[in-house]
PDB file of C-alpha atoms in Angstrom:
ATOM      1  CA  UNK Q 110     -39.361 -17.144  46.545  1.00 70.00           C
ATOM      2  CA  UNK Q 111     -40.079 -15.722  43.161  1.00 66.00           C
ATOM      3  CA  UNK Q 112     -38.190 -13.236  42.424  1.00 91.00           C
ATOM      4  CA  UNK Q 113     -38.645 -10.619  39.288  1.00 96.00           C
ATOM      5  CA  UNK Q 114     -36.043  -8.051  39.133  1.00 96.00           C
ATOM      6  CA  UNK Q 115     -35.953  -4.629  37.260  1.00 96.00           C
ATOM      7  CA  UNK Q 116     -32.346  -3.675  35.705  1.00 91.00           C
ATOM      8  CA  UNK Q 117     -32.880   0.365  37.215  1.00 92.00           C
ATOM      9  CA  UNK Q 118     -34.611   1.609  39.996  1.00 94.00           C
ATOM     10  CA  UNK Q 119     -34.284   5.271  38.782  1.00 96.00           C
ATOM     11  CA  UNK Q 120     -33.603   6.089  35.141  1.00 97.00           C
ATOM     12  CA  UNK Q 121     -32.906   9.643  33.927  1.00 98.00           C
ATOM     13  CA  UNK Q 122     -33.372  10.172  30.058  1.00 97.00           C
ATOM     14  CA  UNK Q 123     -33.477  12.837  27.141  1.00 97.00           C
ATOM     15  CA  UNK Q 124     -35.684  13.414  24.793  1.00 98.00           C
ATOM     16  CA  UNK Q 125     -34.910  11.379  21.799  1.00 97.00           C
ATOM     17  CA  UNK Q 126     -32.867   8.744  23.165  1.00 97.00           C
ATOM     18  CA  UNK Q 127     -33.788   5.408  23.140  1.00 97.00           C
ATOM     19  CA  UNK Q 128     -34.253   3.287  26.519  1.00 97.00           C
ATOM     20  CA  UNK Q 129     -33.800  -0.245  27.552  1.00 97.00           C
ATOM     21  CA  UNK Q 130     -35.530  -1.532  30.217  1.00 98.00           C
ATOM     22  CA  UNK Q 131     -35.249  -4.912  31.233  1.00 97.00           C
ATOM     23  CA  UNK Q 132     -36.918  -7.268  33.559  1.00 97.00           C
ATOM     24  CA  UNK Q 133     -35.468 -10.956  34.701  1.00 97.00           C
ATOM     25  CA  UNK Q 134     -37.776 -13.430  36.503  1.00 97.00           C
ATOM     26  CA  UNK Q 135     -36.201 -16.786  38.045  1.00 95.00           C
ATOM     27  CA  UNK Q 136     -38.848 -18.970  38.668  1.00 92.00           C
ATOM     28  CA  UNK Q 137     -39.414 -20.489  34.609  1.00 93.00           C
ATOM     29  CA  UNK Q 138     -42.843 -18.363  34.440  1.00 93.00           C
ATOM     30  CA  UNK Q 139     -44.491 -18.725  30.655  1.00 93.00           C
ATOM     31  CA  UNK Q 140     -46.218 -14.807  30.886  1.00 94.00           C
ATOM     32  CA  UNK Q 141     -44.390 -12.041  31.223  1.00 96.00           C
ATOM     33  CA  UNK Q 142     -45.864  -8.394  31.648  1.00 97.00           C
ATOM     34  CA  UNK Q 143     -44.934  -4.661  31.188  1.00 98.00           C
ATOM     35  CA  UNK Q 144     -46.898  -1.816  32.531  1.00 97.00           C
ATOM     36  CA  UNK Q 145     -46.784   1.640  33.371  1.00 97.00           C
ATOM     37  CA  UNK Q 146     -48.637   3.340  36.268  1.00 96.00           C
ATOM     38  CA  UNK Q 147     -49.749   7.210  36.328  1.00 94.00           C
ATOM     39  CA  UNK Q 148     -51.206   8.586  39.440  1.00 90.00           C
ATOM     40  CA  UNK Q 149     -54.993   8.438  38.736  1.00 88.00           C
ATOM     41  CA  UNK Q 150     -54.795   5.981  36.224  1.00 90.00           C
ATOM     42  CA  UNK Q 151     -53.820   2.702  37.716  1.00 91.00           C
ATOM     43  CA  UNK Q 152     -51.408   0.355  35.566  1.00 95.00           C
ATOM     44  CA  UNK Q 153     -52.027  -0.143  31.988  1.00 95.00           C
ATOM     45  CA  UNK Q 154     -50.682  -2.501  30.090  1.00 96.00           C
ATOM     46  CA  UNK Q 155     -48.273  -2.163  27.244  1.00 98.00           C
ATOM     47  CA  UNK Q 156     -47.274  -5.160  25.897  1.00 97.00           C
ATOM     48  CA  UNK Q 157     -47.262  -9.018  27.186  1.00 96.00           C
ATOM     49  CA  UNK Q 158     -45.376 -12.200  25.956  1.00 96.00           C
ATOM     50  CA  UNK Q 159     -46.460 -15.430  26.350  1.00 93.00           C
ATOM     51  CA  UNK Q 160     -43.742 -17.851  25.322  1.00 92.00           C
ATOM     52  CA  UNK Q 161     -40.268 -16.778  23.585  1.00 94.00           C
ATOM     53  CA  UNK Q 162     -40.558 -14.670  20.517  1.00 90.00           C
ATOM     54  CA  UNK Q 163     -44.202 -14.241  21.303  1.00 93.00           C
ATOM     55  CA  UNK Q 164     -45.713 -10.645  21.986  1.00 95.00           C
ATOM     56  CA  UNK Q 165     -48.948  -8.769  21.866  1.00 95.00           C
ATOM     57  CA  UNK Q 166     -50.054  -5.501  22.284  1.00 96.00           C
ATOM     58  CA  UNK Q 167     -51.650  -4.331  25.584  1.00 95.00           C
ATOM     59  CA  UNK Q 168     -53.842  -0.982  26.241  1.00 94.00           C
ATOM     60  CA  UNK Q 169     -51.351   2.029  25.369  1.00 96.00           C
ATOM     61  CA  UNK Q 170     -47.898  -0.004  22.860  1.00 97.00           C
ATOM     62  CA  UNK Q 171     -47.594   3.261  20.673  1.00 96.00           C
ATOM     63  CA  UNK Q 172     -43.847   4.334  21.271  1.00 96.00           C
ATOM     64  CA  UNK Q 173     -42.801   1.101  22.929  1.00 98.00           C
ATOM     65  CA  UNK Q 174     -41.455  -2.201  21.447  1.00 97.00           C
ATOM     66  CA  UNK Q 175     -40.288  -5.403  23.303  1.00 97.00           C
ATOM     67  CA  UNK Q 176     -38.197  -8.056  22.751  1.00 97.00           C
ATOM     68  CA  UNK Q 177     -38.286 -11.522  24.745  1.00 97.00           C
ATOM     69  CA  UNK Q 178     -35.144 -14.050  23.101  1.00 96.00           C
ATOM     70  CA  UNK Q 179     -34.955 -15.770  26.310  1.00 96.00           C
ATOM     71  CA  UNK Q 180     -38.157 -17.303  28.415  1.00 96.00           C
ATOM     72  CA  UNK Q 181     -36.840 -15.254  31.997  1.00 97.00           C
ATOM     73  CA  UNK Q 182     -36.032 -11.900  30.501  1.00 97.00           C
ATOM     74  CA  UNK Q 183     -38.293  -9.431  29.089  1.00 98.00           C
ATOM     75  CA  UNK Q 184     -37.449  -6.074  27.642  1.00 97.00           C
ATOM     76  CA  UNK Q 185     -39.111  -2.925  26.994  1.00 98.00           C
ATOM     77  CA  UNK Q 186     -37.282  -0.793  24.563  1.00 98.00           C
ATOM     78  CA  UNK Q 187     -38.365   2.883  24.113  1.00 97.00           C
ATOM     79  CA  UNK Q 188     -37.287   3.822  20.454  1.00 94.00           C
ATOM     80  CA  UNK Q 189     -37.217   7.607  21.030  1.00 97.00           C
ATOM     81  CA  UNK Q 190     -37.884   8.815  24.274  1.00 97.00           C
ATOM     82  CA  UNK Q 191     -40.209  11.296  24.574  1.00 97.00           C
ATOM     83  CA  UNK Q 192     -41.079  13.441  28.321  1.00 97.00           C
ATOM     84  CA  UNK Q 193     -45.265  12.144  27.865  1.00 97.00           C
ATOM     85  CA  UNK Q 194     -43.105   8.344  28.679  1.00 98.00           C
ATOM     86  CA  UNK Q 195     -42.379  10.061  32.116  1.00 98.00           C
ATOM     87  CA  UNK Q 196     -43.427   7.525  34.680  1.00 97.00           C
ATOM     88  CA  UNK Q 197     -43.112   4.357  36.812  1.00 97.00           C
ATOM     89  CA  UNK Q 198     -42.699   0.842  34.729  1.00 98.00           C
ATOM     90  CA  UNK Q 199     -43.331  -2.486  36.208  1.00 97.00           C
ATOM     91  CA  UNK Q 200     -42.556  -5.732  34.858  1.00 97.00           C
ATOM     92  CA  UNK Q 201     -44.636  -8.647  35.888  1.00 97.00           C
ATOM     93  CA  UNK Q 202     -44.511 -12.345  35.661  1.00 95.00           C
ATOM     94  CA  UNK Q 203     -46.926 -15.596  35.882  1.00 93.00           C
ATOM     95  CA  UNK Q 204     -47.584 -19.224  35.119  1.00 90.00           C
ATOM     96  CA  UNK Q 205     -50.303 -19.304  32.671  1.00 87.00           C
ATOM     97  CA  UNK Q 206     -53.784 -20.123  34.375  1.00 85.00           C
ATOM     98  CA  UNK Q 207     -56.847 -17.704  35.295  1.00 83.00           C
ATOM     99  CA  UNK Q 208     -56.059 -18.638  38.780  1.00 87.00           C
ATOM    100  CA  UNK Q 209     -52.407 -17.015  39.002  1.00 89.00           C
ATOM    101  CA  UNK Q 210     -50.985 -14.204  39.986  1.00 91.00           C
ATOM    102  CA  UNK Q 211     -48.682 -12.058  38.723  1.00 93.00           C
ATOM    103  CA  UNK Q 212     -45.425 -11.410  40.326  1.00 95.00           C
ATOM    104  CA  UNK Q 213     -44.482  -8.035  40.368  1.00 96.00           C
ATOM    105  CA  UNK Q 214     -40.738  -6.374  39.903  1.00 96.00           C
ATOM    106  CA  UNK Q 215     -39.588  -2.766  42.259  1.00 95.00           C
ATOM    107  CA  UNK Q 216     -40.452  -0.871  39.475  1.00 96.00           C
ATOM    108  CA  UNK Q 217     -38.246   1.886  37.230  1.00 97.00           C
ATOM    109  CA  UNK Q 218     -39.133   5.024  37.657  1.00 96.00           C
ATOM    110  CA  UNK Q 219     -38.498   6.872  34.143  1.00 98.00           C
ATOM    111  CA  UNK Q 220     -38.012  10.694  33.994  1.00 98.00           C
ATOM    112  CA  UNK Q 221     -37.181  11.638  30.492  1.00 98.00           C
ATOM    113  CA  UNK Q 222     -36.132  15.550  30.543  1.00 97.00           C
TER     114      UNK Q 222
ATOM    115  CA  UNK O 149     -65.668   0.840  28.602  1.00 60.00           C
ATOM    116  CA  UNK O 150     -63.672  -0.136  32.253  1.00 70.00           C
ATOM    117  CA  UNK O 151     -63.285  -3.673  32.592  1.00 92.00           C
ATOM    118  CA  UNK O 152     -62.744  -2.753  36.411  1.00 96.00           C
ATOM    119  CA  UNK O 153     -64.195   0.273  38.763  1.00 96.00           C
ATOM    120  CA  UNK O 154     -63.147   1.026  42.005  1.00 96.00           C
ATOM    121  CA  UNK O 155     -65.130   4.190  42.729  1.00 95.00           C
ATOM    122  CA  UNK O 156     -63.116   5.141  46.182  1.00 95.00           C
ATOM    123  CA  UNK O 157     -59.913   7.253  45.366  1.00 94.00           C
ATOM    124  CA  UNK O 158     -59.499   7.701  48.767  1.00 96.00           C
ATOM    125  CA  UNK O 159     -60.585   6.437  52.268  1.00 96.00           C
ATOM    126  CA  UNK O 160     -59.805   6.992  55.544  1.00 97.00           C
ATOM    127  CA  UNK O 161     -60.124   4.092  58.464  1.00 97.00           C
ATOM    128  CA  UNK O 162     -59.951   4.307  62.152  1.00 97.00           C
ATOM    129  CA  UNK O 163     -57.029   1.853  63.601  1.00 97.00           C
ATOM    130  CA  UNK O 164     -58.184  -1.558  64.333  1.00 97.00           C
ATOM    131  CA  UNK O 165     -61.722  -0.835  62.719  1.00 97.00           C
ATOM    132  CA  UNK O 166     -62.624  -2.718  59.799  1.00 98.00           C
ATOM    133  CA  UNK O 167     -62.888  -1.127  56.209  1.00 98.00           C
ATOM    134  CA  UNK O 168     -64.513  -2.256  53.125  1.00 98.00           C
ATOM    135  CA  UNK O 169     -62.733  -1.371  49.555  1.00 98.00           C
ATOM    136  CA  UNK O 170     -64.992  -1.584  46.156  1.00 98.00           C
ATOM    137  CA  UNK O 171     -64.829  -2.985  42.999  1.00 98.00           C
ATOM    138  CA  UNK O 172     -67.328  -3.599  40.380  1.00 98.00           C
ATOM    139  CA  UNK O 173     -65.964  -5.836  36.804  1.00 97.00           C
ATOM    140  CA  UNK O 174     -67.701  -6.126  33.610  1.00 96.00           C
ATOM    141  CA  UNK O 175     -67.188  -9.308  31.746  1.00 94.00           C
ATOM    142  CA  UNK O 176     -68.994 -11.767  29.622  1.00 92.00           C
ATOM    143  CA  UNK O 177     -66.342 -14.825  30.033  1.00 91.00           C
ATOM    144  CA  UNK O 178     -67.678 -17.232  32.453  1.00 92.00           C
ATOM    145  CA  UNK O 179     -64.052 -18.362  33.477  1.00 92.00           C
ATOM    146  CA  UNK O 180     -62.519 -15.205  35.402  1.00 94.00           C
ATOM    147  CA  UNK O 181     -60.409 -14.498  38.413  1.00 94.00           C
ATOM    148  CA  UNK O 182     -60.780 -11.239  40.847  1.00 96.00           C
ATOM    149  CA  UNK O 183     -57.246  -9.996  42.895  1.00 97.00           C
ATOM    150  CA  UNK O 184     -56.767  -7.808  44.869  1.00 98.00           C
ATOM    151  CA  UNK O 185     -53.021  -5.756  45.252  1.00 98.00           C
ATOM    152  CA  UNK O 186     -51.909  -3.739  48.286  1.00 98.00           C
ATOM    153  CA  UNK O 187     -48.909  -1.166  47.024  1.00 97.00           C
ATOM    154  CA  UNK O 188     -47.254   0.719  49.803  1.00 96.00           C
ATOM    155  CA  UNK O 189     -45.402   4.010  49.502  1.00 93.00           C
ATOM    156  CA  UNK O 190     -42.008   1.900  48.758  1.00 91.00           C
ATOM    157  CA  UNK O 191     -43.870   1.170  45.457  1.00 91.00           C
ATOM    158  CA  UNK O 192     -43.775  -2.960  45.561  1.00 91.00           C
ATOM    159  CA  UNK O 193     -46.794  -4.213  44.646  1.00 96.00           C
ATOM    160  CA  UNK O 194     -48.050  -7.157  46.988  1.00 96.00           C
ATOM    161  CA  UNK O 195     -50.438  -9.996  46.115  1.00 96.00           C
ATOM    162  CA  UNK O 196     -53.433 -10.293  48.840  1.00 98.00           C
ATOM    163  CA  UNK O 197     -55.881 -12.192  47.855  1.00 97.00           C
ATOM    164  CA  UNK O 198     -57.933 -13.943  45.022  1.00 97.00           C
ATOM    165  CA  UNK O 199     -61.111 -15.301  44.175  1.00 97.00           C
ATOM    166  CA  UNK O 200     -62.268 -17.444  41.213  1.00 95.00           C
ATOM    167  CA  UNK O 201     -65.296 -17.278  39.260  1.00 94.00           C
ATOM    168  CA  UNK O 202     -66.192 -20.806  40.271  1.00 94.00           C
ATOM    169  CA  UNK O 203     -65.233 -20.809  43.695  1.00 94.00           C
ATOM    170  CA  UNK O 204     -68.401 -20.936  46.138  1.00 92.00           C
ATOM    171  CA  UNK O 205     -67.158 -19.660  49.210  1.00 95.00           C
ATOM    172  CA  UNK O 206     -65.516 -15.631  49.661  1.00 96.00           C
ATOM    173  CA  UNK O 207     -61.856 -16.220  49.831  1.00 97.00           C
ATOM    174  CA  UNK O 208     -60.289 -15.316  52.764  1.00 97.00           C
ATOM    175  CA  UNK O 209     -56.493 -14.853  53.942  1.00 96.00           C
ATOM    176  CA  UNK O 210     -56.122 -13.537  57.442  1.00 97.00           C
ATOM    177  CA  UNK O 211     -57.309 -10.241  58.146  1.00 98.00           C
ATOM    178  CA  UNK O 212     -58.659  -9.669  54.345  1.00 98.00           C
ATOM    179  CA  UNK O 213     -61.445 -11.375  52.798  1.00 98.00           C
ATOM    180  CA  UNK O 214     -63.240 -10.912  49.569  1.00 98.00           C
ATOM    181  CA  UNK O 215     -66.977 -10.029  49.847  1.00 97.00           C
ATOM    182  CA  UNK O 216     -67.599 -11.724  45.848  1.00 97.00           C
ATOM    183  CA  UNK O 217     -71.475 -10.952  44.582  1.00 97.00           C
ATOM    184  CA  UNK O 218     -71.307 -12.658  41.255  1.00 96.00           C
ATOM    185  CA  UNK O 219     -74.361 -11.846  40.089  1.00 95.00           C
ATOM    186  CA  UNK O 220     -73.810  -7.764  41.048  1.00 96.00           C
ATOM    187  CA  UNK O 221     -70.384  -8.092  39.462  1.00 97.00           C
ATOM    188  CA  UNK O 222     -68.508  -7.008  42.645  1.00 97.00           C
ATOM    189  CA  UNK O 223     -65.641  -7.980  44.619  1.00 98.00           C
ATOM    190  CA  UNK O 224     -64.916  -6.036  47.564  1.00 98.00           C
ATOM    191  CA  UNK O 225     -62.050  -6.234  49.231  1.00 98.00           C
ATOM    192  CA  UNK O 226     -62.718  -6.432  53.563  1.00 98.00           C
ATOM    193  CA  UNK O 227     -59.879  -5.633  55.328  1.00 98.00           C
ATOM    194  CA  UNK O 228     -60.642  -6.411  59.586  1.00 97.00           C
ATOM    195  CA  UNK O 229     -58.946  -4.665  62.223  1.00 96.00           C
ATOM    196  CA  UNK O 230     -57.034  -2.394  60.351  1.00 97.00           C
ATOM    197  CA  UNK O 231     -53.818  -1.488  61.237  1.00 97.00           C
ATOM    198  CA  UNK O 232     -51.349   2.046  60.442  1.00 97.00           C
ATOM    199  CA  UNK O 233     -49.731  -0.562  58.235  1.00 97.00           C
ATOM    200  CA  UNK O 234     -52.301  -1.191  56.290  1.00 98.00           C
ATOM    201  CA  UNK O 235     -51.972   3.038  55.151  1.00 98.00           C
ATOM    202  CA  UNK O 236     -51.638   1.969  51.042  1.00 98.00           C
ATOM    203  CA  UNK O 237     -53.219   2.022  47.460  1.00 97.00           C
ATOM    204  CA  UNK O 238     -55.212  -0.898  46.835  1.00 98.00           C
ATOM    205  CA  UNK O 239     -55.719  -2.249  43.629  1.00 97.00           C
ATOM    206  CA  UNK O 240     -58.258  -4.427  42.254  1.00 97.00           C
ATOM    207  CA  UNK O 241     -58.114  -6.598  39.011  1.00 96.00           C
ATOM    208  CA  UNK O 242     -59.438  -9.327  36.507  1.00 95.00           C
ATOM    209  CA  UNK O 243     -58.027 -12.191  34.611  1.00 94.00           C
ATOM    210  CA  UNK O 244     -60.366 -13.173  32.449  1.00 91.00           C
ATOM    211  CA  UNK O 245     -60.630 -16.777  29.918  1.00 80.00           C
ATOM    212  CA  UNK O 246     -57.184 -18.801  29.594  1.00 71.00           C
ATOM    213  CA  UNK O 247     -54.479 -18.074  31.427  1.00 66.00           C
ATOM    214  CA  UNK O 248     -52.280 -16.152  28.283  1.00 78.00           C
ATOM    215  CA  UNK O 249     -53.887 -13.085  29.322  1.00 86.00           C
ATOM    216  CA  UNK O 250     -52.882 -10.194  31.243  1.00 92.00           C
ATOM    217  CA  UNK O 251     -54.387  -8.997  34.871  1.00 93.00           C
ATOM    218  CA  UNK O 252     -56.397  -5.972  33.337  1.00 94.00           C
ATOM    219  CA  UNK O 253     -56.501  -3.457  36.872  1.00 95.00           C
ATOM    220  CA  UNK O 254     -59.100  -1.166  38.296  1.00 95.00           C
ATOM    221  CA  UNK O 255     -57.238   3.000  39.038  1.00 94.00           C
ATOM    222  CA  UNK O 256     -56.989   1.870  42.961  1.00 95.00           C
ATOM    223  CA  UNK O 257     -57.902   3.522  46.298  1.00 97.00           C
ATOM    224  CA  UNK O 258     -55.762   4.742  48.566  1.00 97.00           C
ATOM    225  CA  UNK O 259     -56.473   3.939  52.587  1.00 98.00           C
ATOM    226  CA  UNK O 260     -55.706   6.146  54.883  1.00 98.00           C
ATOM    227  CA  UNK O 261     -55.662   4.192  58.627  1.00 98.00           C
ATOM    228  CA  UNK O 262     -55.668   7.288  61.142  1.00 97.00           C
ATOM    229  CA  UNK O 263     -54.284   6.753  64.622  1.00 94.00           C
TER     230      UNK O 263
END
């Protein structure tokens, strides 16, 4: 079974501190995936990697950075909190090819107060 | 402009009668794939179902099927015989080209199945 786990279920934050989440897949995928999802507007994308060292931006990156120095772990790093980065964060995985899926973690839910 | 519409926030379905979920895509690649994610109230999201731009049949996988009109740009999501179960949000998205990209995802729809 693939498994893609999220280091926090529930993460409680200040404004102005900076946040770690990561995300560890087991199953040797190439992609790996962050989004966040907001009632009403689906998941967007904040940043991909596809290979080690590799990144690229997704849909909304401003106030996020990522870091990926191993192929199964992917981390999204919030350099100064802020409360607009209240919300749920899921970390994804896949093999590269139009015709996989993506594997998808539990989720953090972020409140920064 | 949205690379995936699902125009149904929300939709109610009477148990064990079938309901049909929409989606409408916009691209210009000829190589794409369509999926479809369930995400129950726990939050996980689950893989259903998927359907390539190639493939010549609607996929199917047990009670959900994918009604895929390539030429309207839709892929609706048929779920038979609903069950209380089946009470999530429903997401559709696209993968579009080579596989480095990202599944970009429609807002979702959330079913309601009613007793």
């Amino acid at each position: 079974d693939v498994k893609v786990t999220q280091s926090s279920r529930y993460l409680v934050k200040r404004t102005g501190e900076k946040v770690f989440l990561e995300c560890v897949q087991d199953m040797d995928h190439e992609n790996m995936f962050w989004y966040r999802q907001d009632p009403g507007l689906g998941l967007r994308l904040i940043y991909f990697s596809y290979d080690v060292k590799m990144k690229e931006k997704g849909d909304i990156p401003e106030g996020y950075s990522v870091s990926r120095e191993k192929k199964e772990r992917f981390s999204l790093i919030l350099e100064s909190a802020s409360t607009n980065q209240t919300s749920m964060y899921l970390c994804a995985s896949s093999l590269a090819g139009v015709n996989y899926e993506q594997y998808f973690g539990p989720g953090t839910r972020l409140t920064v107060t | 402009a949205q690379k995936i519409t699902q125009t149904q926030p929300g939709m109610f379905v009477q148990e064990k009668e079938a309901v049909t979920l929409d989606c409408t895509y916009d691209t210009s690649d000829p190589s794409y794939g369509l999926f479809w994610y369930k995400q129950p109230s726990s939050g996980e999201m689950i893989f259903l179902i998927y359907q390539g731009s190639y493939d010549q049949q609607n996929a199917t996988e047990g009670r959900y099927s994918l009604n895929f009109q390539k030429a309207r740009k839709s892929a609706n999501l048929v779920i038979s015989a609903s069950q209380l179960g089946d009470s999530a949000m429903y997401f559709c998205a696209m993968r579009e080209g080579p596989g480095n990209t990202p599944l970009v995802f429609g807002k979702g729809t959330r079913l309601s199945v009613i007793a």
